[in-house]
mmCIF file of C-alpha atoms in Angstrom:
data_model
loop_
_atom_site.group_PDB
_atom_site.id
_atom_site.type_symbol
_atom_site.label_atom_id
_atom_site.label_comp_id
_atom_site.label_asym_id
_atom_site.label_seq_id
_atom_site.Cartn_x
_atom_site.Cartn_y
_atom_site.Cartn_z
ATOM 1 C CA UNK A 1 2.565 68.388 -1.404
ATOM 2 C CA UNK A 2 0.511 65.485 -2.801
ATOM 3 C CA UNK A 3 -0.487 62.843 -0.236
ATOM 4 C CA UNK A 4 0.878 59.277 -0.462
ATOM 5 C CA UNK A 5 -1.334 56.178 -0.257
ATOM 6 C CA UNK A 6 -0.677 55.368 3.417
ATOM 7 C CA UNK A 7 -1.614 58.922 4.493
ATOM 8 C CA UNK A 8 -4.969 59.070 2.699
ATOM 9 C CA UNK A 9 -8.057 58.528 4.832
ATOM 10 C CA UNK A 10 -10.623 55.865 4.014
ATOM 11 C CA UNK A 11 -13.264 58.437 3.098
ATOM 12 C CA UNK A 12 -11.048 60.003 0.411
ATOM 13 C CA UNK A 13 -10.167 56.587 -1.017
ATOM 14 C CA UNK A 14 -13.863 55.760 -1.134
ATOM 15 C CA UNK A 15 -14.682 58.991 -3.013
ATOM 16 C CA UNK A 16 -12.036 58.280 -5.628
ATOM 17 C CA UNK A 17 -13.155 54.671 -6.165
ATOM 18 C CA UNK A 18 -16.828 55.692 -6.353
ATOM 19 C CA UNK A 19 -15.933 58.314 -8.975
ATOM 20 C CA UNK A 20 -14.217 55.546 -10.949
ATOM 21 C CA UNK A 21 -17.233 53.205 -10.741
ATOM 22 C CA UNK A 22 -19.552 56.042 -11.952
ATOM 23 C CA UNK A 23 -17.324 56.626 -14.957
ATOM 24 C CA UNK A 24 -16.285 60.083 -13.788
ATOM 25 C CA UNK A 25 -12.825 61.619 -14.125
ATOM 26 C CA UNK A 26 -11.381 60.304 -10.854
ATOM 27 C CA UNK A 27 -7.915 61.578 -11.783
ATOM 28 C CA UNK A 28 -9.242 65.170 -11.881
ATOM 29 C CA UNK A 29 -10.958 64.548 -8.527
ATOM 30 C CA UNK A 30 -7.722 63.220 -7.032
ATOM 31 C CA UNK A 31 -5.824 66.284 -8.294
ATOM 32 C CA UNK A 32 -8.373 68.558 -6.601
ATOM 33 C CA UNK A 33 -7.944 66.564 -3.364
ATOM 34 C CA UNK A 34 -4.158 66.891 -3.529
ATOM 35 C CA UNK A 35 -3.588 63.223 -4.361
ATOM 36 C CA UNK A 36 -1.054 62.160 -6.993
ATOM 37 C CA UNK A 37 -2.286 60.499 -10.168
ATOM 38 C CA UNK A 38 -0.225 57.324 -9.508
ATOM 39 C CA UNK A 39 -1.723 57.084 -6.020
ATOM 40 C CA UNK A 40 -5.222 57.360 -7.488
ATOM 41 C CA UNK A 41 -4.379 54.518 -9.873
ATOM 42 C CA UNK A 42 -3.171 52.474 -6.873
ATOM 43 C CA UNK A 43 -6.382 53.149 -4.921
ATOM 44 C CA UNK A 44 -8.538 51.935 -7.816
ATOM 45 C CA UNK A 45 -6.329 48.938 -8.590
ATOM 46 C CA UNK A 46 -6.292 47.675 -4.999
ATOM 47 C CA UNK A 47 -10.040 48.201 -4.655
ATOM 48 C CA UNK A 48 -10.648 46.170 -7.816
ATOM 49 C CA UNK A 49 -8.357 43.391 -6.559
ATOM 50 C CA UNK A 50 -10.307 43.204 -3.292
ATOM 51 C CA UNK A 51 -13.904 43.426 -4.496
ATOM 52 C CA UNK A 52 -14.267 47.143 -3.872
ATOM 53 C CA UNK A 53 -12.634 47.212 -0.442
ATOM 54 C CA UNK A 54 -10.529 50.308 0.103
ATOM 55 C CA UNK A 55 -9.895 50.040 3.859
ATOM 56 C CA UNK A 56 -7.454 47.415 5.150
ATOM 57 C CA UNK A 57 -6.309 46.584 8.689
ATOM 58 C CA UNK A 58 -3.334 48.581 9.883
ATOM 59 C CA UNK A 59 -0.135 46.787 8.942
ATOM 60 C CA UNK A 60 -1.515 45.456 5.650
ATOM 61 C CA UNK A 61 -2.018 41.784 4.894
ATOM 62 C CA UNK A 62 0.234 40.619 7.733
ATOM 63 C CA UNK A 63 -2.473 41.429 10.259
ATOM 64 C CA UNK A 64 -4.959 39.051 8.607
ATOM 65 C CA UNK A 65 -6.127 36.563 11.205
ATOM 66 C CA UNK A 66 -5.276 32.967 10.320
ATOM 67 C CA UNK A 67 -8.445 30.927 10.735
ATOM 68 C CA UNK A 68 -8.450 27.302 11.866
ATOM 69 C CA UNK A 69 -9.719 26.263 8.441
ATOM 70 C CA UNK A 70 -6.807 28.016 6.736
ATOM 71 C CA UNK A 71 -4.348 26.427 9.159
ATOM 72 C CA UNK A 72 -5.705 22.921 8.543
ATOM 73 C CA UNK A 73 -5.709 23.504 4.791
ATOM 74 C CA UNK A 74 -2.063 24.612 4.807
ATOM 75 C CA UNK A 75 -1.086 21.477 6.754
ATOM 76 C CA UNK A 76 -3.064 19.337 4.301
ATOM 77 C CA UNK A 77 -1.296 20.981 1.347
ATOM 78 C CA UNK A 78 2.116 20.270 2.873
ATOM 79 C CA UNK A 79 1.087 16.676 3.527
ATOM 80 C CA UNK A 80 -0.055 16.223 -0.085
ATOM 81 C CA UNK A 81 2.826 18.169 -1.634
ATOM 82 C CA UNK A 82 5.891 18.258 0.668
ATOM 83 C CA UNK A 83 8.017 19.665 -2.170
ATOM 84 C CA UNK A 84 5.916 22.840 -2.637
ATOM 85 C CA UNK A 85 7.567 26.222 -2.094
ATOM 86 C CA UNK A 86 5.908 28.842 0.112
ATOM 87 C CA UNK A 87 4.577 30.613 -2.972
ATOM 88 C CA UNK A 88 3.129 27.390 -4.353
ATOM 89 C CA UNK A 89 1.513 26.622 -0.982
ATOM 90 C CA UNK A 90 -0.011 30.108 -1.000
ATOM 91 C CA UNK A 91 -1.361 29.624 -4.520
ATOM 92 C CA UNK A 92 -2.848 26.236 -3.635
ATOM 93 C CA UNK A 93 -4.401 27.767 -0.501
ATOM 94 C CA UNK A 94 -6.214 30.336 -2.653
ATOM 95 C CA UNK A 95 -7.456 27.552 -4.937
ATOM 96 C CA UNK A 96 -8.781 25.440 -2.074
ATOM 97 C CA UNK A 97 -10.181 28.389 -0.082
ATOM 98 C CA UNK A 98 -11.060 31.081 -2.626
ATOM 99 C CA UNK A 99 -13.046 33.079 -0.073
ATOM 100 C CA UNK A 100 -10.318 33.176 2.572
ATOM 101 C CA UNK A 101 -8.267 36.337 3.203
ATOM 102 C CA UNK A 102 -5.022 36.565 1.241
ATOM 103 C CA UNK A 103 -1.844 35.997 3.226
ATOM 104 C CA UNK A 104 1.818 36.444 2.388
ATOM 105 C CA UNK A 105 4.402 33.650 2.033
ATOM 106 C CA UNK A 106 6.109 34.918 5.193
ATOM 107 C CA UNK A 107 2.851 34.390 7.102
ATOM 108 C CA UNK A 108 2.689 30.816 5.822
ATOM 109 C CA UNK A 109 6.321 30.325 6.855
ATOM 110 C CA UNK A 110 5.495 31.458 10.401
ATOM 111 C CA UNK A 111 2.459 29.155 10.478
ATOM 112 C CA UNK A 112 4.586 26.163 9.432
ATOM 113 C CA UNK A 113 7.201 26.960 12.074
ATOM 114 C CA UNK A 114 4.462 27.140 14.686
ATOM 115 C CA UNK A 115 3.344 23.642 13.665
ATOM 116 C CA UNK A 116 6.974 22.380 13.885
ATOM 117 C CA UNK A 117 7.017 21.774 10.118
ATOM 118 C CA UNK A 118 10.550 22.341 8.817
ATOM 119 C CA UNK A 119 12.546 21.766 5.629
ATOM 120 C CA UNK A 120 14.032 18.275 5.333
ATOM 121 C CA UNK A 121 15.678 16.170 2.682
ATOM 122 C CA UNK A 122 12.993 14.592 0.522
ATOM 123 C CA UNK A 123 12.862 10.812 0.387
ATOM 124 C CA UNK A 124 11.348 9.078 -2.617
ATOM 125 C CA UNK A 125 9.004 6.298 -1.498
ATOM 126 C CA UNK A 126 8.059 3.626 -4.059
ATOM 127 C CA UNK A 127 4.330 3.639 -4.780
ATOM 128 C CA UNK A 128 4.254 -0.110 -4.167
ATOM 129 C CA UNK A 129 5.526 0.261 -0.591
ATOM 130 C CA UNK A 130 2.044 0.844 0.782
ATOM 131 C CA UNK A 131 -0.109 -0.542 -2.010
ATOM 132 C CA UNK A 132 -3.169 -2.582 -1.078
ATOM 133 C CA UNK A 133 -1.367 -5.728 -2.215
ATOM 134 C CA UNK A 134 1.653 -5.054 0.000
ATOM 135 C CA UNK A 135 -0.498 -4.207 3.019
ATOM 136 C CA UNK A 136 -2.504 -7.400 2.516
ATOM 137 C CA UNK A 137 0.749 -9.410 2.450
ATOM 138 C CA UNK A 138 1.854 -7.779 5.708
ATOM 139 C CA UNK A 139 -1.479 -8.644 7.304
ATOM 140 C CA UNK A 140 -1.243 -12.279 6.138
ATOM 141 C CA UNK A 141 2.348 -12.557 7.371
ATOM 142 C CA UNK A 142 1.463 -11.145 10.802
ATOM 143 C CA UNK A 143 -1.541 -13.481 11.013
ATOM 144 C CA UNK A 144 0.547 -16.550 10.265
ATOM 145 C CA UNK A 145 3.221 -15.485 12.731
ATOM 146 C CA UNK A 146 0.626 -15.099 15.475
ATOM 147 C CA UNK A 147 -1.252 -18.299 14.707
ATOM 148 C CA UNK A 148 1.903 -20.466 14.622
ATOM 149 C CA UNK A 149 3.845 -18.870 17.475
ATOM 150 C CA UNK A 150 3.658 -22.088 19.549
ATOM 151 C CA UNK A 151 4.221 -24.453 16.641
ATOM 152 C CA UNK A 152 7.351 -23.172 14.910
ATOM 153 C CA UNK A 153 10.773 -22.042 15.890
ATOM 154 C CA UNK A 154 10.900 -18.940 13.696
ATOM 155 C CA UNK A 155 14.415 -18.354 12.394
ATOM 156 C CA UNK A 156 15.323 -15.207 10.463
ATOM 157 C CA UNK A 157 18.050 -15.288 7.791
ATOM 158 C CA UNK A 158 19.678 -12.417 5.903
ATOM 159 C CA UNK A 159 23.038 -11.312 4.547
ATOM 160 C CA UNK A 160 24.996 -8.058 4.263
ATOM 161 C CA UNK A 161 28.165 -7.049 2.456
ATOM 162 C CA UNK A 162 31.192 -5.322 3.993
ATOM 163 C CA UNK A 163 34.611 -4.140 2.880
ATOM 164 C CA UNK A 164 37.505 -2.235 4.353
ATOM 165 C CA UNK A 165 35.694 1.056 3.702
ATOM 166 C CA UNK A 166 32.611 0.105 5.716
ATOM 167 C CA UNK A 167 32.356 3.309 7.719
ATOM 168 C CA UNK A 168 30.180 5.827 9.503
ATOM 169 C CA UNK A 169 28.103 8.121 7.302
ATOM 170 C CA UNK A 170 27.845 11.024 9.783
ATOM 171 C CA UNK A 171 30.606 13.147 11.288
ATOM 172 C CA UNK A 172 31.305 16.503 12.932
ATOM 173 C CA UNK A 173 32.526 19.856 11.625
ATOM 174 C CA UNK A 174 32.142 23.537 12.446
ATOM 175 C CA UNK A 175 28.840 25.105 11.499
ATOM 176 C CA UNK A 176 28.997 26.165 7.871
ATOM 177 C CA UNK A 177 31.780 23.688 7.008
ATOM 178 C CA UNK A 178 31.440 20.268 5.405
ATOM 179 C CA UNK A 179 32.424 17.148 7.340
ATOM 180 C CA UNK A 180 34.977 15.713 4.893
ATOM 181 C CA UNK A 181 36.834 12.405 5.024
ATOM 182 C CA UNK A 182 39.572 11.499 2.535
ATOM 183 C CA UNK A 183 39.158 7.995 1.082
ATOM 184 C CA UNK A 184 40.824 5.911 -1.572
ATOM 185 C CA UNK A 185 39.124 5.409 -4.914
ATOM 186 C CA UNK A 186 38.897 1.625 -4.661
ATOM 187 C CA UNK A 187 36.889 -0.091 -1.952
ATOM 188 C CA UNK A 188 38.446 -3.551 -2.320
ATOM 189 C CA UNK A 189 36.682 -6.880 -2.490
ATOM 190 C CA UNK A 190 33.464 -7.422 -0.577
ATOM 191 C CA UNK A 191 32.876 -9.988 2.131
ATOM 192 C CA UNK A 192 29.345 -11.279 2.705
ATOM 193 C CA UNK A 193 28.151 -12.075 6.218
ATOM 194 C CA UNK A 194 25.027 -14.230 6.576
ATOM 195 C CA UNK A 195 23.208 -14.280 9.916
ATOM 196 C CA UNK A 196 20.768 -16.820 11.300
ATOM 197 C CA UNK A 197 18.978 -15.409 14.362
ATOM 198 C CA UNK A 198 15.989 -16.152 16.539
ATOM 199 C CA UNK A 199 14.449 -14.737 19.690
ATOM 200 C CA UNK A 200 15.686 -17.312 22.204
ATOM 201 C CA UNK A 201 19.269 -17.891 21.105
ATOM 202 C CA UNK A 202 20.261 -14.657 19.425
ATOM 203 C CA UNK A 203 22.835 -15.573 16.787
ATOM 204 C CA UNK A 204 22.187 -19.227 15.942
ATOM 205 C CA UNK A 205 24.660 -19.538 13.087
ATOM 206 C CA UNK A 206 26.634 -17.316 10.742
ATOM 207 C CA UNK A 207 28.911 -17.585 7.744
ATOM 208 C CA UNK A 208 31.418 -15.207 6.189
ATOM 209 C CA UNK A 209 32.580 -15.643 2.605
ATOM 210 C CA UNK A 210 34.150 -13.580 -0.177
ATOM 211 C CA UNK A 211 31.938 -12.237 -2.939
ATOM 212 C CA UNK A 212 28.181 -11.891 -3.121
ATOM 213 C CA UNK A 213 25.357 -14.310 -2.402
ATOM 214 C CA UNK A 214 24.042 -16.578 -5.148
ATOM 215 C CA UNK A 215 20.987 -18.833 -5.229
ATOM 216 C CA UNK A 216 23.138 -21.969 -5.148
ATOM 217 C CA UNK A 217 25.180 -20.701 -2.203
ATOM 218 C CA UNK A 218 22.069 -19.668 -0.301
ATOM 219 C CA UNK A 219 20.382 -23.049 -0.758
ATOM 220 C CA UNK A 220 23.524 -24.784 0.480
ATOM 221 C CA UNK A 221 23.578 -22.439 3.452
ATOM 222 C CA UNK A 222 19.961 -23.370 4.280
ATOM 223 C CA UNK A 223 20.894 -27.057 4.311
ATOM 224 C CA UNK A 224 23.844 -26.392 6.608
ATOM 225 C CA UNK A 225 21.636 -24.337 8.912
ATOM 226 C CA UNK A 226 19.011 -27.099 9.083
ATOM 227 C CA UNK A 227 21.653 -29.493 10.415
ATOM 228 C CA UNK A 228 22.291 -27.180 13.372
ATOM 229 C CA UNK A 229 18.639 -27.073 14.443
ATOM 230 C CA UNK A 230 16.887 -29.397 16.879
ATOM 231 C CA UNK A 231 15.761 -32.364 14.722
ATOM 232 C CA UNK A 232 12.583 -32.827 16.762
ATOM 233 C CA UNK A 233 11.328 -29.262 16.313
ATOM 234 C CA UNK A 234 9.389 -27.693 13.493
ATOM 235 C CA UNK A 235 11.285 -24.746 12.064
ATOM 236 C CA UNK A 236 10.218 -21.916 9.765
ATOM 237 C CA UNK A 237 12.983 -20.056 7.943
ATOM 238 C CA UNK A 238 12.025 -16.402 7.307
ATOM 239 C CA UNK A 239 13.881 -14.247 4.796
ATOM 240 C CA UNK A 240 13.251 -11.461 2.295
ATOM 241 C CA UNK A 241 12.663 -11.552 -1.450
ATOM 242 C CA UNK A 242 16.251 -10.949 -2.554
ATOM 243 C CA UNK A 243 17.142 -12.513 -5.885
ATOM 244 C CA UNK A 244 19.470 -15.059 -4.263
ATOM 245 C CA UNK A 245 16.556 -16.300 -2.123
ATOM 246 C CA UNK A 246 14.207 -16.894 -5.053
ATOM 247 C CA UNK A 247 14.990 -20.611 -5.432
ATOM 248 C CA UNK A 248 14.901 -21.520 -1.734
ATOM 249 C CA UNK A 249 12.060 -23.987 -2.398
ATOM 250 C CA UNK A 250 14.604 -26.120 -4.295
ATOM 251 C CA UNK A 251 16.871 -26.524 -1.274
ATOM 252 C CA UNK A 252 15.442 -30.001 -0.392
ATOM 253 C CA UNK A 253 15.119 -29.222 3.305
ATOM 254 C CA UNK A 254 13.959 -31.930 5.744
ATOM 255 C CA UNK A 255 10.196 -32.307 6.196
ATOM 256 C CA UNK A 256 9.997 -30.344 9.478
ATOM 257 C CA UNK A 257 11.398 -27.208 7.798
ATOM 258 C CA UNK A 258 9.296 -24.603 6.024
ATOM 259 C CA UNK A 259 10.186 -21.320 4.376
ATOM 260 C CA UNK A 260 8.316 -18.020 4.637
ATOM 261 C CA UNK A 261 9.073 -14.928 2.589
ATOM 262 C CA UNK A 262 8.780 -11.529 4.232
ATOM 263 C CA UNK A 263 6.331 -9.079 2.661
ATOM 264 C CA UNK A 264 7.998 -6.610 0.255
ATOM 265 C CA UNK A 265 9.108 -3.234 1.636
ATOM 266 C CA UNK A 266 8.850 -4.524 5.219
ATOM 267 C CA UNK A 267 12.311 -4.476 6.870
ATOM 268 C CA UNK A 268 10.641 -3.673 10.213
ATOM 269 C CA UNK A 269 9.359 -7.291 10.268
ATOM 270 C CA UNK A 270 12.871 -8.729 9.942
ATOM 271 C CA UNK A 271 14.871 -8.852 13.184
ATOM 272 C CA UNK A 272 17.986 -9.640 11.144
ATOM 273 C CA UNK A 273 18.004 -5.949 10.220
ATOM 274 C CA UNK A 274 18.514 -5.122 13.902
ATOM 275 C CA UNK A 275 21.247 -7.741 14.182
ATOM 276 C CA UNK A 276 23.151 -6.251 11.256
ATOM 277 C CA UNK A 277 22.698 -2.723 12.619
ATOM 278 C CA UNK A 278 24.369 -3.741 15.911
ATOM 279 C CA UNK A 279 27.108 -5.694 14.178
ATOM 280 C CA UNK A 280 27.952 -3.001 11.631
ATOM 281 C CA UNK A 281 28.034 -0.292 14.291
ATOM 282 C CA UNK A 282 30.599 -2.286 16.266
ATOM 283 C CA UNK A 283 32.564 -3.179 13.128
ATOM 284 C CA UNK A 284 32.709 0.439 11.928
ATOM 285 C CA UNK A 285 34.164 1.480 15.281
ATOM 286 C CA UNK A 286 36.889 -1.176 15.073
ATOM 287 C CA UNK A 287 37.682 -0.407 11.436
ATOM 288 C CA UNK A 288 38.025 3.305 12.228
ATOM 289 C CA UNK A 289 40.734 2.389 14.744
ATOM 290 C CA UNK A 290 42.795 0.133 12.446
ATOM 291 C CA UNK A 291 41.985 1.236 8.872
ATOM 292 C CA UNK A 292 45.213 3.206 8.456
ATOM 293 C CA UNK A 293 47.289 0.136 9.381
ATOM 294 C CA UNK A 294 45.164 -2.119 7.171
ATOM 295 C CA UNK A 295 45.939 -0.006 4.104
ATOM 296 C CA UNK A 296 49.644 -0.720 4.575
ATOM 297 C CA UNK A 297 49.105 -4.499 4.564
ATOM 298 C CA UNK A 298 49.219 -6.749 1.485
ATOM 299 C CA UNK A 299 45.804 -7.553 0.052
ATOM 300 C CA UNK A 300 45.513 -11.088 1.455
ATOM 301 C CA UNK A 301 46.548 -10.010 4.960
ATOM 302 C CA UNK A 302 44.175 -7.071 4.796
ATOM 303 C CA UNK A 303 41.198 -9.276 3.884
ATOM 304 C CA UNK A 304 42.157 -11.785 6.581
ATOM 305 C CA UNK A 305 42.233 -9.010 9.189
ATOM 306 C CA UNK A 306 38.880 -7.688 7.998
ATOM 307 C CA UNK A 307 37.398 -11.185 8.267
ATOM 308 C CA UNK A 308 38.825 -11.596 11.762
ATOM 309 C CA UNK A 309 37.308 -8.290 12.927
ATOM 310 C CA UNK A 310 33.972 -9.199 11.366
ATOM 311 C CA UNK A 311 33.944 -12.503 13.243
ATOM 312 C CA UNK A 312 34.883 -10.897 16.545
ATOM 313 C CA UNK A 313 32.102 -8.301 16.425
ATOM 314 C CA UNK A 314 29.352 -10.932 15.986
ATOM 315 C CA UNK A 315 29.431 -11.165 19.791
ATOM 316 C CA UNK A 316 27.155 -8.112 19.963
ATOM 317 C CA UNK A 317 24.232 -10.155 18.536
ATOM 318 C CA UNK A 318 23.057 -11.482 21.898
ATOM 319 C CA UNK A 319 19.785 -13.188 22.908
ATOM 320 C CA UNK A 320 18.771 -10.058 24.821
ATOM 321 C CA UNK A 321 19.367 -7.886 21.770
ATOM 322 C CA UNK A 322 17.276 -10.155 19.554
ATOM 323 C CA UNK A 323 14.509 -10.358 22.151
ATOM 324 C CA UNK A 324 14.404 -6.555 22.178
ATOM 325 C CA UNK A 325 14.360 -6.507 18.365
ATOM 326 C CA UNK A 326 11.467 -8.968 18.359
ATOM 327 C CA UNK A 327 9.499 -6.763 20.767
ATOM 328 C CA UNK A 328 10.124 -3.841 18.447
ATOM 329 C CA UNK A 329 8.869 -5.885 15.518
ATOM 330 C CA UNK A 330 5.752 -6.873 17.452
ATOM 331 C CA UNK A 331 4.910 -3.176 17.870
ATOM 332 C CA UNK A 332 4.225 -3.088 14.116
ATOM 333 C CA UNK A 333 1.874 -6.082 14.167
ATOM 334 C CA UNK A 334 -1.330 -4.130 14.999
ATOM 335 C CA UNK A 335 -0.576 -1.754 12.151
ATOM 336 C CA UNK A 336 -0.131 -4.719 9.818
ATOM 337 C CA UNK A 337 -3.477 -6.183 10.939
ATOM 338 C CA UNK A 338 -5.136 -2.805 10.338
ATOM 339 C CA UNK A 339 -3.410 -2.487 6.939
ATOM 340 C CA UNK A 340 -1.995 0.930 7.775
ATOM 341 C CA UNK A 341 0.561 2.793 5.674
ATOM 342 C CA UNK A 342 4.061 2.284 7.087
ATOM 343 C CA UNK A 343 6.789 4.516 5.666
ATOM 344 C CA UNK A 344 9.814 3.108 7.488
#
């Protein structure tokens, strides 16, 4: 009975391949040795694919030892191309390390698992988020904040929209099932909450109104906020580059007030983000309890109830919470000074 590839000794494989390289009839030789013609073809093909090697470690390519260089290269490929499949990673590995042993996609999968690299939902990051210009703006902002810490009362201002369907985005279900929530098609009119916060006082001032924020409304809000500040203290209003904030310089604020725009793509430098996170978490919990009853109310009563709940939950924005948020923001300052990439 003709021998199969796995049962043929290395010496016989070598004889067949040497006969091929000399231009002899290696098929006739294989027949004399009791080896099938297709197996002889396989011996020659594999030897040609591996530079004349006919002997492989027991277990095939899976027993190839993963070198440190190969490991580091695989990690670098994943870092450069997080959307690559295992096959694409393997192909790129062979391009970057042409002399390295060939490995299978399953080997690469095991290597990635060993490095705690798993599949995740891809997030598109704007190229401008960590451009040199943006990083320079973060550095300049952090420098000014540090240099004027004793001079100004830094006050952060921002706004966020809510409606009756403001809700949690994560839920529970059995493994393999979707977490489904039935909602109505219409969300209803939005309310806009504007917060004014600082480190010492927590929530300094807030306003709730129907509809979105406009430049005229924001400038009027700045004037109202300035009246609630200590007249003998220099104040710096800090807010982001939203369109409604673009004409803040026209607000005609008193002389002791200045405005400072946050760097783009830098929510981690805005403690108002933390304030809204606390407030919305509390509001979502309350709305989950009463939403069914709200849907049965007339529109005006429903909006009034929503506004009342929104006002009540502002109590979570305490001085301690804002002090903690400010400490968290300060943790990013060294990275801003060093102009590091920040992906948050």
